[in-house]
Amino acid sequence: MNVKSLEQVFTQTVKFFEWLLAGIIIVAVIAEGTMLVHDLFSYIMEGEIMEKFQDFLAHALLYIIGLEVALMLIKHDMTLVMDIIIFAIARKMIILNVHMWEILVGILAIFILYYLKCYGLSCRFFPNRP
């Protein structure tokens, strides 16, 4: 077995485990998402929606981040990494009681990431992308 074929075997093995991990993440997010919807309906029925809404948002954004990670494992796209960072910053800004200057820094960071995603990365690193 030469080095080239050994490298292909390792590459295929890594890709298989990436797909497997992405599948596990997707199944876990779907399972937890159904429980989240059930919890949301119970909050509405019990009249606790205002008290529990922040918890609901924290869980929902965490599941979105999980799905983005699974998508990143499958597609290997640089812009997905930026999406994950944007969602993580937004989640921290929403669920934590932070000071105004921390919110402003978070907004600035999200703006910079969106700018890089829309203009910087696509034009500079991927010249064939629209």
Short mmCIF file of N, CA and C in Angstrom, two decimals:
data_model
loop_
_atom_site.label_atom_id
_atom_site.label_comp_id
_atom_site.label_asym_id
_atom_site.label_seq_id
_atom_site.Cartn_x
_atom_site.Cartn_y
_atom_site.Cartn_z
N MET A 1 0.86 -1.18 0.00
CA MET A 1 0.00 0.00 0.00
C MET A 1 0.90 1.23 0.00
N ASN A 2 0.72 2.06 -1.00
CA ASN A 2 1.56 3.24 -1.08
C ASN A 2 0.97 4.39 -0.27
N VAL A 3 1.72 5.46 -0.19
CA VAL A 3 1.35 6.60 0.64
C VAL A 3 0.09 7.27 0.11
N LYS A 4 -0.05 7.35 -1.20
CA LYS A 4 -1.21 8.01 -1.80
C LYS A 4 -2.51 7.30 -1.45
N SER A 5 -2.52 5.98 -1.55
CA SER A 5 -3.75 5.25 -1.22
C SER A 5 -4.02 5.27 0.28
N LEU A 6 -2.97 5.27 1.09
CA LEU A 6 -3.16 5.38 2.54
C LEU A 6 -3.76 6.73 2.91
N GLU A 7 -3.30 7.76 2.22
CA GLU A 7 -3.86 9.10 2.45
C GLU A 7 -5.33 9.15 2.06
N GLN A 8 -5.70 8.49 0.97
CA GLN A 8 -7.10 8.45 0.56
C GLN A 8 -7.96 7.70 1.57
N VAL A 9 -7.43 6.62 2.13
CA VAL A 9 -8.17 5.86 3.14
C VAL A 9 -8.41 6.73 4.37
N PHE A 10 -7.39 7.43 4.82
CA PHE A 10 -7.54 8.32 5.97
C PHE A 10 -8.54 9.45 5.68
N THR A 11 -8.46 10.02 4.49
CA THR A 11 -9.37 11.09 4.12
C THR A 11 -10.82 10.60 4.11
N GLN A 12 -11.05 9.44 3.53
CA GLN A 12 -12.40 8.88 3.49
C GLN A 12 -12.90 8.53 4.89
N THR A 13 -12.00 8.04 5.75
CA THR A 13 -12.38 7.72 7.13
C THR A 13 -12.78 8.98 7.89
N VAL A 14 -12.00 10.04 7.73
CA VAL A 14 -12.32 11.31 8.40
C VAL A 14 -13.65 11.86 7.88
N LYS A 15 -13.87 11.80 6.57
CA LYS A 15 -15.14 12.28 6.02
C LYS A 15 -16.32 11.48 6.55
N PHE A 16 -16.13 10.16 6.67
CA PHE A 16 -17.20 9.32 7.22
C PHE A 16 -17.55 9.74 8.63
N PHE A 17 -16.53 9.95 9.47
CA PHE A 17 -16.79 10.34 10.85
C PHE A 17 -17.37 11.76 10.95
N GLU A 18 -16.98 12.65 10.05
CA GLU A 18 -17.59 13.98 10.02
C GLU A 18 -19.08 13.88 9.70
N TRP A 19 -19.43 13.07 8.70
CA TRP A 19 -20.84 12.88 8.36
C TRP A 19 -21.59 12.21 9.51
N LEU A 20 -20.97 11.24 10.14
CA LEU A 20 -21.60 10.56 11.27
C LEU A 20 -21.86 11.54 12.42
N LEU A 21 -20.86 12.34 12.74
CA LEU A 21 -21.02 13.34 13.80
C LEU A 21 -22.09 14.36 13.44
N ALA A 22 -22.11 14.79 12.18
CA ALA A 22 -23.14 15.74 11.74
C ALA A 22 -24.52 15.12 11.87
N GLY A 23 -24.66 13.85 11.53
CA GLY A 23 -25.94 13.17 11.67
C GLY A 23 -26.38 13.07 13.11
N ILE A 24 -25.44 12.76 13.99
CA ILE A 24 -25.76 12.68 15.42
C ILE A 24 -26.21 14.04 15.95
N ILE A 25 -25.52 15.10 15.53
CA ILE A 25 -25.89 16.45 15.96
C ILE A 25 -27.29 16.80 15.47
N ILE A 26 -27.59 16.47 14.21
CA ILE A 26 -28.91 16.79 13.65
C ILE A 26 -30.01 16.03 14.38
N VAL A 27 -29.79 14.74 14.65
CA VAL A 27 -30.79 13.95 15.38
C VAL A 27 -30.99 14.52 16.78
N ALA A 28 -29.90 14.89 17.44
CA ALA A 28 -30.01 15.46 18.79
C ALA A 28 -30.76 16.79 18.78
N VAL A 29 -30.50 17.63 17.78
CA VAL A 29 -31.19 18.92 17.70
C VAL A 29 -32.67 18.71 17.41
N ILE A 30 -33.01 17.75 16.55
CA ILE A 30 -34.42 17.47 16.27
C ILE A 30 -35.12 16.97 17.52
N ALA A 31 -34.48 16.06 18.25
CA ALA A 31 -35.08 15.53 19.48
C ALA A 31 -35.27 16.64 20.52
N GLU A 32 -34.24 17.43 20.71
CA GLU A 32 -34.35 18.52 21.68
C GLU A 32 -35.32 19.61 21.20
N GLY A 33 -35.38 19.82 19.88
CA GLY A 33 -36.30 20.82 19.34
C GLY A 33 -37.75 20.45 19.57
N THR A 34 -38.08 19.17 19.46
CA THR A 34 -39.46 18.76 19.74
C THR A 34 -39.78 18.98 21.21
N MET A 35 -38.82 18.72 22.08
CA MET A 35 -39.04 18.99 23.50
C MET A 35 -39.18 20.49 23.76
N LEU A 36 -38.44 21.29 23.00
CA LEU A 36 -38.53 22.74 23.15
C LEU A 36 -39.91 23.25 22.75
N VAL A 37 -40.46 22.70 21.66
CA VAL A 37 -41.80 23.10 21.24
C VAL A 37 -42.82 22.68 22.30
N HIS A 38 -42.66 21.49 22.85
CA HIS A 38 -43.55 21.03 23.93
C HIS A 38 -43.46 21.97 25.13
N ASP A 39 -42.25 22.34 25.50
CA ASP A 39 -42.07 23.28 26.62
C ASP A 39 -42.71 24.63 26.33
N LEU A 40 -42.59 25.09 25.08
CA LEU A 40 -43.18 26.38 24.72
C LEU A 40 -44.70 26.34 24.90
N PHE A 41 -45.33 25.26 24.45
CA PHE A 41 -46.78 25.15 24.62
C PHE A 41 -47.16 25.07 26.09
N SER A 42 -46.36 24.40 26.89
CA SER A 42 -46.67 24.34 28.33
C SER A 42 -46.48 25.71 28.98
N TYR A 43 -45.49 26.49 28.53
CA TYR A 43 -45.32 27.84 29.05
C TYR A 43 -46.53 28.71 28.72
N ILE A 44 -47.04 28.55 27.49
CA ILE A 44 -48.20 29.34 27.08
C ILE A 44 -49.43 28.95 27.89
N MET A 45 -49.64 27.66 28.07
CA MET A 45 -50.81 27.18 28.81
C MET A 45 -50.77 27.59 30.28
N GLU A 46 -49.58 27.61 30.85
CA GLU A 46 -49.44 27.96 32.27
C GLU A 46 -49.32 29.47 32.49
N GLY A 47 -49.23 30.23 31.40
CA GLY A 47 -49.12 31.68 31.52
C GLY A 47 -47.75 32.15 31.96
N GLU A 48 -46.72 31.36 31.72
CA GLU A 48 -45.35 31.71 32.14
C GLU A 48 -44.47 32.13 30.97
N ILE A 49 -45.09 32.52 29.87
CA ILE A 49 -44.29 32.80 28.67
C ILE A 49 -43.33 33.96 28.88
N MET A 50 -43.72 34.97 29.62
CA MET A 50 -42.83 36.11 29.84
C MET A 50 -41.63 35.74 30.69
N GLU A 51 -41.84 34.87 31.68
CA GLU A 51 -40.75 34.48 32.57
C GLU A 51 -39.79 33.52 31.89
N LYS A 52 -40.30 32.68 31.00
CA LYS A 52 -39.50 31.62 30.40
C LYS A 52 -39.01 31.94 28.99
N PHE A 53 -39.37 33.10 28.45
CA PHE A 53 -39.02 33.41 27.07
C PHE A 53 -37.52 33.48 26.85
N GLN A 54 -36.79 34.00 27.81
CA GLN A 54 -35.33 34.08 27.67
C GLN A 54 -34.71 32.69 27.62
N ASP A 55 -35.21 31.76 28.43
CA ASP A 55 -34.73 30.38 28.37
C ASP A 55 -35.05 29.75 27.02
N PHE A 56 -36.26 30.03 26.52
CA PHE A 56 -36.65 29.51 25.21
C PHE A 56 -35.70 30.02 24.12
N LEU A 57 -35.41 31.31 24.13
CA LEU A 57 -34.49 31.87 23.13
C LEU A 57 -33.09 31.29 23.25
N ALA A 58 -32.62 31.11 24.48
CA ALA A 58 -31.28 30.54 24.68
C ALA A 58 -31.20 29.15 24.09
N HIS A 59 -32.22 28.33 24.33
CA HIS A 59 -32.20 26.97 23.79
C HIS A 59 -32.34 26.97 22.27
N ALA A 60 -33.24 27.81 21.76
CA ALA A 60 -33.46 27.86 20.31
C ALA A 60 -32.19 28.29 19.58
N LEU A 61 -31.51 29.31 20.09
CA LEU A 61 -30.27 29.75 19.44
C LEU A 61 -29.17 28.71 19.57
N LEU A 62 -29.15 27.98 20.67
CA LEU A 62 -28.17 26.91 20.82
C LEU A 62 -28.41 25.81 19.79
N TYR A 63 -29.67 25.49 19.51
CA TYR A 63 -29.98 24.47 18.50
C TYR A 63 -29.62 24.97 17.10
N ILE A 64 -29.81 26.26 16.86
CA ILE A 64 -29.41 26.82 15.57
C ILE A 64 -27.90 26.71 15.40
N ILE A 65 -27.16 26.99 16.46
CA ILE A 65 -25.70 26.85 16.40
C ILE A 65 -25.32 25.40 16.14
N GLY A 66 -26.01 24.47 16.78
CA GLY A 66 -25.75 23.05 16.55
C GLY A 66 -25.99 22.65 15.11
N LEU A 67 -27.07 23.13 14.51
CA LEU A 67 -27.34 22.82 13.11
C LEU A 67 -26.29 23.44 12.19
N GLU A 68 -25.85 24.64 12.52
CA GLU A 68 -24.80 25.27 11.71
C GLU A 68 -23.48 24.49 11.79
N VAL A 69 -23.17 23.97 12.97
CA VAL A 69 -21.96 23.15 13.12
C VAL A 69 -22.09 21.88 12.28
N ALA A 70 -23.26 21.25 12.30
CA ALA A 70 -23.48 20.05 11.49
C ALA A 70 -23.33 20.38 10.01
N LEU A 71 -23.88 21.50 9.59
CA LEU A 71 -23.76 21.92 8.19
C LEU A 71 -22.31 22.21 7.82
N MET A 72 -21.57 22.80 8.75
CA MET A 72 -20.16 23.09 8.51
C MET A 72 -19.37 21.79 8.34
N LEU A 73 -19.69 20.77 9.14
CA LEU A 73 -19.01 19.48 9.02
C LEU A 73 -19.28 18.83 7.66
N ILE A 74 -20.46 19.07 7.11
CA ILE A 74 -20.83 18.46 5.84
C ILE A 74 -20.27 19.24 4.66
N LYS A 75 -20.41 20.57 4.68
CA LYS A 75 -20.08 21.38 3.51
C LYS A 75 -18.67 21.95 3.49
N HIS A 76 -18.03 22.12 4.62
CA HIS A 76 -16.68 22.71 4.71
C HIS A 76 -16.63 24.09 4.05
N ASP A 77 -17.56 24.95 4.42
CA ASP A 77 -17.65 26.29 3.84
C ASP A 77 -17.20 27.31 4.88
N MET A 78 -16.34 28.22 4.47
CA MET A 78 -15.79 29.22 5.38
C MET A 78 -16.86 30.17 5.91
N THR A 79 -17.86 30.47 5.11
CA THR A 79 -18.90 31.39 5.57
C THR A 79 -19.74 30.79 6.68
N LEU A 80 -19.82 29.46 6.76
CA LEU A 80 -20.56 28.83 7.84
C LEU A 80 -19.89 29.05 9.18
N VAL A 81 -18.56 29.12 9.18
CA VAL A 81 -17.85 29.42 10.43
C VAL A 81 -18.24 30.80 10.92
N MET A 82 -18.35 31.74 10.00
CA MET A 82 -18.75 33.09 10.39
C MET A 82 -20.19 33.11 10.89
N ASP A 83 -21.07 32.31 10.27
CA ASP A 83 -22.45 32.22 10.75
C ASP A 83 -22.50 31.70 12.18
N ILE A 84 -21.69 30.70 12.47
CA ILE A 84 -21.65 30.14 13.82
C ILE A 84 -21.21 31.20 14.82
N ILE A 85 -20.18 31.96 14.47
CA ILE A 85 -19.69 33.00 15.36
C ILE A 85 -20.75 34.09 15.55
N ILE A 86 -21.44 34.45 14.47
CA ILE A 86 -22.50 35.47 14.57
C ILE A 86 -23.61 35.00 15.49
N PHE A 87 -24.06 33.75 15.33
CA PHE A 87 -25.12 33.23 16.20
C PHE A 87 -24.66 33.13 17.64
N ALA A 88 -23.39 32.75 17.85
CA ALA A 88 -22.89 32.65 19.22
C ALA A 88 -22.84 34.02 19.89
N ILE A 89 -22.40 35.04 19.16
CA ILE A 89 -22.38 36.40 19.72
C ILE A 89 -23.79 36.87 20.01
N ALA A 90 -24.71 36.64 19.07
CA ALA A 90 -26.10 37.05 19.28
C ALA A 90 -26.71 36.34 20.47
N ARG A 91 -26.41 35.06 20.63
CA ARG A 91 -26.95 34.30 21.77
C ARG A 91 -26.44 34.87 23.08
N LYS A 92 -25.15 35.16 23.15
CA LYS A 92 -24.59 35.73 24.38
C LYS A 92 -25.19 37.10 24.69
N MET A 93 -25.42 37.89 23.65
CA MET A 93 -26.00 39.22 23.87
C MET A 93 -27.44 39.12 24.36
N ILE A 94 -28.17 38.12 23.89
CA ILE A 94 -29.58 38.00 24.25
C ILE A 94 -29.78 37.38 25.62
N ILE A 95 -29.04 36.31 25.92
CA ILE A 95 -29.36 35.56 27.14
C ILE A 95 -28.67 36.08 28.39
N LEU A 96 -27.59 36.80 28.24
CA LEU A 96 -26.89 37.30 29.42
C LEU A 96 -27.29 38.74 29.71
N ASN A 97 -27.31 39.07 30.96
CA ASN A 97 -27.53 40.46 31.34
C ASN A 97 -26.18 41.18 31.25
N VAL A 98 -25.99 41.86 30.13
CA VAL A 98 -24.70 42.50 29.89
C VAL A 98 -24.88 44.01 29.91
N HIS A 99 -23.75 44.70 30.03
CA HIS A 99 -23.75 46.16 30.04
C HIS A 99 -23.93 46.68 28.62
N MET A 100 -24.26 47.94 28.53
CA MET A 100 -24.51 48.55 27.23
C MET A 100 -23.27 48.52 26.34
N TRP A 101 -22.09 48.74 26.91
CA TRP A 101 -20.88 48.74 26.09
C TRP A 101 -20.61 47.34 25.54
N GLU A 102 -20.98 46.29 26.27
CA GLU A 102 -20.81 44.93 25.75
C GLU A 102 -21.77 44.66 24.59
N ILE A 103 -22.96 45.21 24.68
CA ILE A 103 -23.91 45.08 23.57
C ILE A 103 -23.38 45.81 22.34
N LEU A 104 -22.82 47.00 22.55
CA LEU A 104 -22.26 47.76 21.42
C LEU A 104 -21.09 47.02 20.78
N VAL A 105 -20.23 46.42 21.59
CA VAL A 105 -19.11 45.64 21.05
C VAL A 105 -19.64 44.43 20.28
N GLY A 106 -20.68 43.79 20.81
CA GLY A 106 -21.29 42.65 20.11
C GLY A 106 -21.89 43.05 18.78
N ILE A 107 -22.58 44.19 18.76
CA ILE A 107 -23.16 44.69 17.52
C ILE A 107 -22.07 45.02 16.51
N LEU A 108 -21.00 45.64 16.97
CA LEU A 108 -19.88 45.96 16.09
C LEU A 108 -19.24 44.68 15.54
N ALA A 109 -19.08 43.68 16.39
CA ALA A 109 -18.50 42.41 15.95
C ALA A 109 -19.39 41.73 14.91
N ILE A 110 -20.70 41.73 15.14
CA ILE A 110 -21.61 41.13 14.17
C ILE A 110 -21.58 41.90 12.85
N PHE A 111 -21.52 43.22 12.92
CA PHE A 111 -21.44 44.03 11.71
C PHE A 111 -20.17 43.71 10.92
N ILE A 112 -19.05 43.62 11.60
CA ILE A 112 -17.78 43.30 10.93
C ILE A 112 -17.85 41.91 10.30
N LEU A 113 -18.39 40.95 11.02
CA LEU A 113 -18.50 39.59 10.48
C LEU A 113 -19.42 39.54 9.26
N TYR A 114 -20.56 40.25 9.32
CA TYR A 114 -21.44 40.30 8.16
C TYR A 114 -20.76 40.98 6.98
N TYR A 115 -20.04 42.04 7.24
CA TYR A 115 -19.33 42.73 6.17
C TYR A 115 -18.31 41.79 5.52
N LEU A 116 -17.53 41.10 6.35
CA LEU A 116 -16.55 40.17 5.81
C LEU A 116 -17.22 39.03 5.05
N LYS A 117 -18.33 38.57 5.58
CA LYS A 117 -19.04 37.46 4.93
C LYS A 117 -19.59 37.88 3.58
N CYS A 118 -20.17 39.07 3.51
CA CYS A 118 -20.84 39.50 2.29
C CYS A 118 -19.88 40.10 1.26
N TYR A 119 -18.87 40.79 1.73
CA TYR A 119 -17.99 41.50 0.80
C TYR A 119 -16.56 41.00 0.82
N GLY A 120 -16.01 40.80 2.00
CA GLY A 120 -14.60 40.45 2.11
C GLY A 120 -14.28 39.04 1.70
N LEU A 121 -14.93 38.07 2.31
CA LEU A 121 -14.60 36.68 2.04
C LEU A 121 -14.98 36.26 0.64
N SER A 122 -16.17 36.59 0.20
CA SER A 122 -16.64 36.10 -1.08
C SER A 122 -15.83 36.68 -2.23
N CYS A 123 -15.41 37.92 -2.12
CA CYS A 123 -14.66 38.54 -3.21
C CYS A 123 -13.17 38.21 -3.14
N ARG A 124 -12.63 38.17 -1.96
CA ARG A 124 -11.20 38.05 -1.81
C ARG A 124 -10.72 36.60 -1.85
N PHE A 125 -11.38 35.74 -1.08
CA PHE A 125 -10.91 34.36 -0.98
C PHE A 125 -11.59 33.43 -1.97
N PHE A 126 -12.78 33.80 -2.45
CA PHE A 126 -13.51 32.97 -3.39
C PHE A 126 -13.88 33.82 -4.60
N PRO A 127 -12.94 34.06 -5.51
CA PRO A 127 -13.21 34.99 -6.61
C PRO A 127 -14.29 34.49 -7.57
N ASN A 128 -14.57 33.21 -7.62
CA ASN A 128 -15.57 32.68 -8.54
C ASN A 128 -16.97 32.69 -7.96
N ARG A 129 -17.11 33.08 -6.69
CA ARG A 129 -18.44 33.14 -6.06
C ARG A 129 -19.14 34.41 -6.46
N PRO A 130 -20.47 34.33 -6.57
CA PRO A 130 -21.22 35.56 -6.92
C PRO A 130 -21.27 36.53 -5.76
#
